[in-house]
Amino acid sequence: MAVITGGARGIGEAAARRFAADGHPVAILDVNAALGNALAGALDGGAGGARARYYDCDVADAAGVEAVAERVQRELGAPAVLVTSAAMIPNTESIMDMDLAAHDRMWRVNYFGTVHACRSFGRRMIDAGGGSIVTIGSINSLLPLPLPAYNPGKVALARLTQLLAAELGRHHVRVNSVAPTYVMTPELQARIDSGQRDLGKMMGVHALDTLPITADVADAIAFLCSPQARTITGVLLPVDSGWGASVSYMTYSGGVPWDRARTSGGA
Ligand SMILES: NC(=O)c1ccc[n+]([C@@H]2O[C@H](COP(=O)([O-])OP(=O)(O)OC[C@H]3O[C@@H](n4cnc5c(N)ncnc54)[C@H](O)[C@@H]3O)[C@@H](O)[C@H]2O)c1
């Protein structure tokens, strides 16, 4: 049985679709009941006859997550997979000017929410004899970006993933993270269209000329949960179109080879 927090939309939705297609019963935990119920309805009884249910759950509320975990186990069985995709995604902010209440709420959802889900479902995996957890990091887990609540939260999640991997390994629970770059979702497209993200700047720091879509991230998550990854735990797997390889390379003061070739008249 696969539990997906933030499963109503985006990367979580793609993960829910992938695990359902692979035959897992799927529990979609989210605060967007309209989207969550619609997705569960579409997946329930679909390919392979997998079951899917929506559960209204604010991951920031530890007691609420525990109550939902109890219900999910009763209705769908013990969790074999947990994907923690519930999160808030901000725009650029100054630390001096940011709204502190919004800052604190983002930590409560993105970081504390992951802790809550990992505790409630991780304990049940231990009782069941094993499982696989995938947290959702980001390129923000790797370098400073001007998102003062989100960026350090993603660094903290990367470390939490390692701590959980170290603690739960002896219980046969593997814990890994994926670190996507900008994922081409309708929401990102809207941010590009409204000028909140600069597509040219974005593409200028990736090795590949295409960004991941949600299904690419779901494929990486499914791999980490598969038997093929049975000895992989505590890793942060970039799904980043070569952002990690390129982002500092592109800023080298001597220029990059193709620019030098162009300015010196070469090919
Ligand atoms: N989209 C990207 O470009 C990108 C890049 C790197 C990492 N990520 C990470 O991937 C994950 C998913 O992002 P996404 O793009 O799919 O976002 P999204 O906004 O499309 O989906 C997030 C889901 O989480 C739900 N959610 C929000 N607050 C919640 C709460 N308190 N309790 C339960 N559910 C809640 C939302 O309702 C939504 O369904 C996040 O951790 C995000 O940081 C996204």
Coordinates of N, CA and C in Angstrom, one line a residue, residues 80-164:
A80 N 3.5 0.1 2.7 CA 4.8 -0.4 2.2 C 5.6 0.8 1.6
V81 N 4.9 1.9 1.2 CA 5.6 3.0 0.6 C 5.0 4.3 1.2
L82 N 5.8 5.3 1.5 CA 5.4 6.6 1.8 C 6.2 7.6 1.0
V83 N 5.4 8.5 0.3 CA 6.0 9.6 -0.5 C 5.5 10.9 0.2
T84 N 6.4 11.7 0.6 CA 6.0 13.0 1.3 C 6.1 14.2 0.3
S85 N 5.1 14.4 -0.4 CA 5.1 15.4 -1.5 C 4.3 16.7 -1.0
A86 N 3.7 16.7 0.1 CA 2.9 17.9 0.5 C 3.8 19.0 0.8
A87 N 3.6 20.1 0.2 CA 4.5 21.3 0.5 C 3.8 22.6 -0.1
M88 N 4.4 23.7 0.4 CA 4.0 25.0 -0.1 C 5.3 25.5 -0.9
I89 N 5.0 26.1 -2.0 CA 6.2 26.5 -2.9 C 6.1 28.1 -3.0
P90 N 7.1 28.8 -2.5 CA 7.0 30.2 -2.5 C 7.6 30.9 -3.7
N91 N 7.5 32.2 -3.7 CA 8.3 33.1 -4.7 C 9.5 33.7 -3.9
T92 N 10.4 34.3 -4.7 CA 11.6 34.9 -4.1 C 11.2 36.0 -3.0
E93 N 11.9 36.0 -1.9 CA 11.6 37.0 -0.9 C 12.9 37.4 -0.2
S94 N 12.9 38.6 0.4 CA 14.0 39.1 1.3 C 13.7 38.6 2.7
I95 N 14.8 38.2 3.4 CA 14.6 37.8 4.8 C 14.2 39.0 5.6
M96 N 14.7 40.2 5.3 CA 14.3 41.4 6.0 C 12.9 41.7 5.9
D97 N 12.3 41.4 4.8 CA 10.9 41.9 4.5 C 9.8 40.8 4.6
M98 N 10.3 39.6 4.7 CA 9.3 38.5 4.6 C 8.3 38.5 5.7
D99 N 7.1 37.9 5.4 CA 6.0 37.7 6.4 C 6.4 36.5 7.3
L100 N 6.6 36.8 8.6 CA 7.0 35.8 9.5 C 6.0 34.7 9.7
A101 N 4.7 35.0 9.7 CA 3.7 34.0 9.9 C 3.7 33.0 8.7
A102 N 3.9 33.6 7.5 CA 4.0 32.7 6.3 C 5.3 31.9 6.3
H103 N 6.4 32.5 6.8 CA 7.6 31.7 7.0 C 7.4 30.5 7.9
D104 N 6.8 30.8 9.1 CA 6.6 29.7 10.0 C 5.7 28.6 9.5
R105 N 4.6 29.1 8.8 CA 3.7 28.1 8.3 C 4.4 27.2 7.2
M106 N 5.2 27.8 6.4 CA 5.9 26.9 5.4 C 6.8 25.9 6.1
W107 N 7.5 26.2 7.2 CA 8.3 25.2 7.9 C 7.3 24.2 8.5
R108 N 6.2 24.6 9.0 CA 5.3 23.6 9.6 C 4.8 22.6 8.6
V109 N 4.5 23.1 7.4 CA 4.0 22.2 6.4 C 5.2 21.4 5.8
N110 N 6.2 22.1 5.3 CA 7.2 21.4 4.5 C 8.1 20.5 5.3
Y111 N 8.6 21.0 6.4 CA 9.5 20.2 7.2 C 8.8 19.4 8.3
F112 N 8.1 20.1 9.2 CA 7.4 19.4 10.3 C 6.4 18.4 9.7
G113 N 5.7 18.8 8.6 CA 4.8 17.8 8.0 C 5.4 16.5 7.5
T114 N 6.6 16.7 7.1 CA 7.4 15.5 6.6 C 7.7 14.6 7.9
V115 N 8.2 15.3 8.9 CA 8.5 14.6 10.2 C 7.3 13.8 10.6
H116 N 6.1 14.5 10.7 CA 4.9 13.9 11.2 C 4.5 12.6 10.3
A117 N 4.6 12.8 9.0 CA 4.2 11.6 8.2 C 5.2 10.5 8.3
C118 N 6.5 10.8 8.4 CA 7.5 9.8 8.5 C 7.4 9.0 9.9
R119 N 7.0 9.7 10.9 CA 6.8 9.1 12.2 C 5.6 8.2 12.2
S120 N 4.4 8.7 11.8 CA 3.2 7.9 11.9 C 3.2 6.7 10.9
F121 N 3.7 6.9 9.7 CA 3.7 5.8 8.8 C 5.0 4.9 9.0
G122 N 6.1 5.6 9.4 CA 7.3 4.8 9.6 C 7.2 3.8 10.7
R123 N 6.5 4.2 11.8 CA 6.2 3.2 12.9 C 5.4 2.0 12.4
R124 N 4.5 2.3 11.5 CA 3.7 1.2 11.0 C 4.5 0.3 10.0
M125 N 5.4 0.9 9.3 CA 6.3 0.1 8.5 C 7.2 -0.8 9.4
I126 N 7.7 -0.3 10.5 CA 8.5 -1.1 11.4 C 7.7 -2.3 11.9
D127 N 6.4 -2.0 12.3 CA 5.6 -3.1 12.8 C 5.3 -4.1 11.7
A128 N 5.3 -3.6 10.4 CA 4.9 -4.6 9.3 C 6.2 -5.3 8.8
G129 N 7.4 -4.9 9.3 CA 8.6 -5.6 8.9 C 9.4 -4.9 7.8
G130 N 9.0 -3.7 7.3 CA 9.8 -3.0 6.3 C 9.0 -2.1 5.5
G131 N 9.7 -1.3 4.6 CA 9.0 -0.4 3.7 C 10.0 0.5 3.1
S132 N 9.5 1.5 2.4 CA 10.3 2.4 1.7 C 9.7 3.8 1.7
I133 N 10.5 4.8 2.2 CA 10.0 6.2 2.3 C 10.8 7.0 1.3
V134 N 10.1 7.9 0.5 CA 10.8 8.9 -0.3 C 10.3 10.3 0.0
T135 N 11.3 11.1 0.5 CA 11.0 12.5 0.8 C 11.3 13.3 -0.5
I136 N 10.6 14.4 -0.6 CA 10.9 15.2 -1.8 C 11.7 16.4 -1.5
G137 N 13.0 16.3 -1.9 CA 13.9 17.4 -1.7 C 13.8 18.3 -2.9
S138 N 14.9 18.9 -3.3 CA 14.9 19.9 -4.4 C 16.3 20.3 -4.7
I139 N 16.6 21.0 -5.8 CA 17.9 21.6 -6.0 C 18.1 22.6 -4.8
N140 N 17.1 23.0 -4.1 CA 17.2 23.8 -2.9 C 17.9 23.1 -1.8
S141 N 17.9 21.8 -1.8 CA 18.6 21.0 -0.8 C 20.1 21.1 -1.0
L142 N 20.6 21.6 -2.2 CA 22.0 21.6 -2.5 C 22.7 22.9 -2.5
L143 N 22.1 24.0 -2.8 CA 22.7 25.3 -2.9 C 21.8 26.4 -2.4
P144 N 22.3 27.6 -2.0 CA 21.4 28.7 -1.6 C 20.7 29.2 -2.8
L145 N 19.4 29.4 -2.6 CA 18.5 30.1 -3.6 C 17.6 31.0 -2.7
P146 N 17.2 32.1 -3.3 CA 16.6 33.2 -2.5 C 15.1 32.9 -2.0
L147 N 14.9 31.8 -1.3 CA 13.6 31.4 -0.8 C 13.8 31.1 0.6
P148 N 13.7 32.1 1.5 CA 14.3 32.0 2.9 C 13.6 31.0 3.8
A149 N 12.4 30.6 3.6 CA 11.8 29.5 4.4 C 12.0 28.2 3.7
Y150 N 11.7 28.2 2.4 CA 11.7 26.9 1.6 C 13.1 26.3 1.5
N151 N 14.1 27.2 1.2 CA 15.5 26.7 0.8 C 16.1 26.0 2.0
P152 N 16.2 26.6 3.2 CA 16.8 25.9 4.3 C 16.0 24.7 4.8
G153 N 14.7 24.8 4.5 CA 13.8 23.7 4.9 C 14.1 22.5 4.0
K154 N 14.5 22.7 2.8 CA 14.9 21.5 1.9 C 16.2 21.0 2.3
V155 N 17.1 21.8 2.8 CA 18.4 21.3 3.3 C 18.1 20.5 4.6
A156 N 17.3 20.9 5.4 CA 16.9 20.2 6.6 C 16.3 18.8 6.3
L157 N 15.5 18.8 5.2 CA 14.8 17.6 4.8 C 15.9 16.5 4.3
A158 N 16.9 17.1 3.6 CA 18.0 16.1 3.2 C 18.6 15.5 4.4
R159 N 18.9 16.3 5.4 CA 19.6 15.7 6.6 C 18.6 14.7 7.3
L160 N 17.3 15.2 7.4 CA 16.3 14.3 8.1 C 16.3 12.9 7.4
T161 N 16.3 12.9 6.0 CA 16.3 11.7 5.3 C 17.4 10.8 5.7
Q162 N 18.6 11.4 5.8 CA 19.8 10.5 6.2 C 19.6 10.0 7.7
L163 N 19.1 10.9 8.5 CA 18.9 10.4 9.9 C 17.9 9.2 10.0
L164 N 16.8 9.4 9.2 CA 15.8 8.4 9.2 C 16.4 7.1 8.6

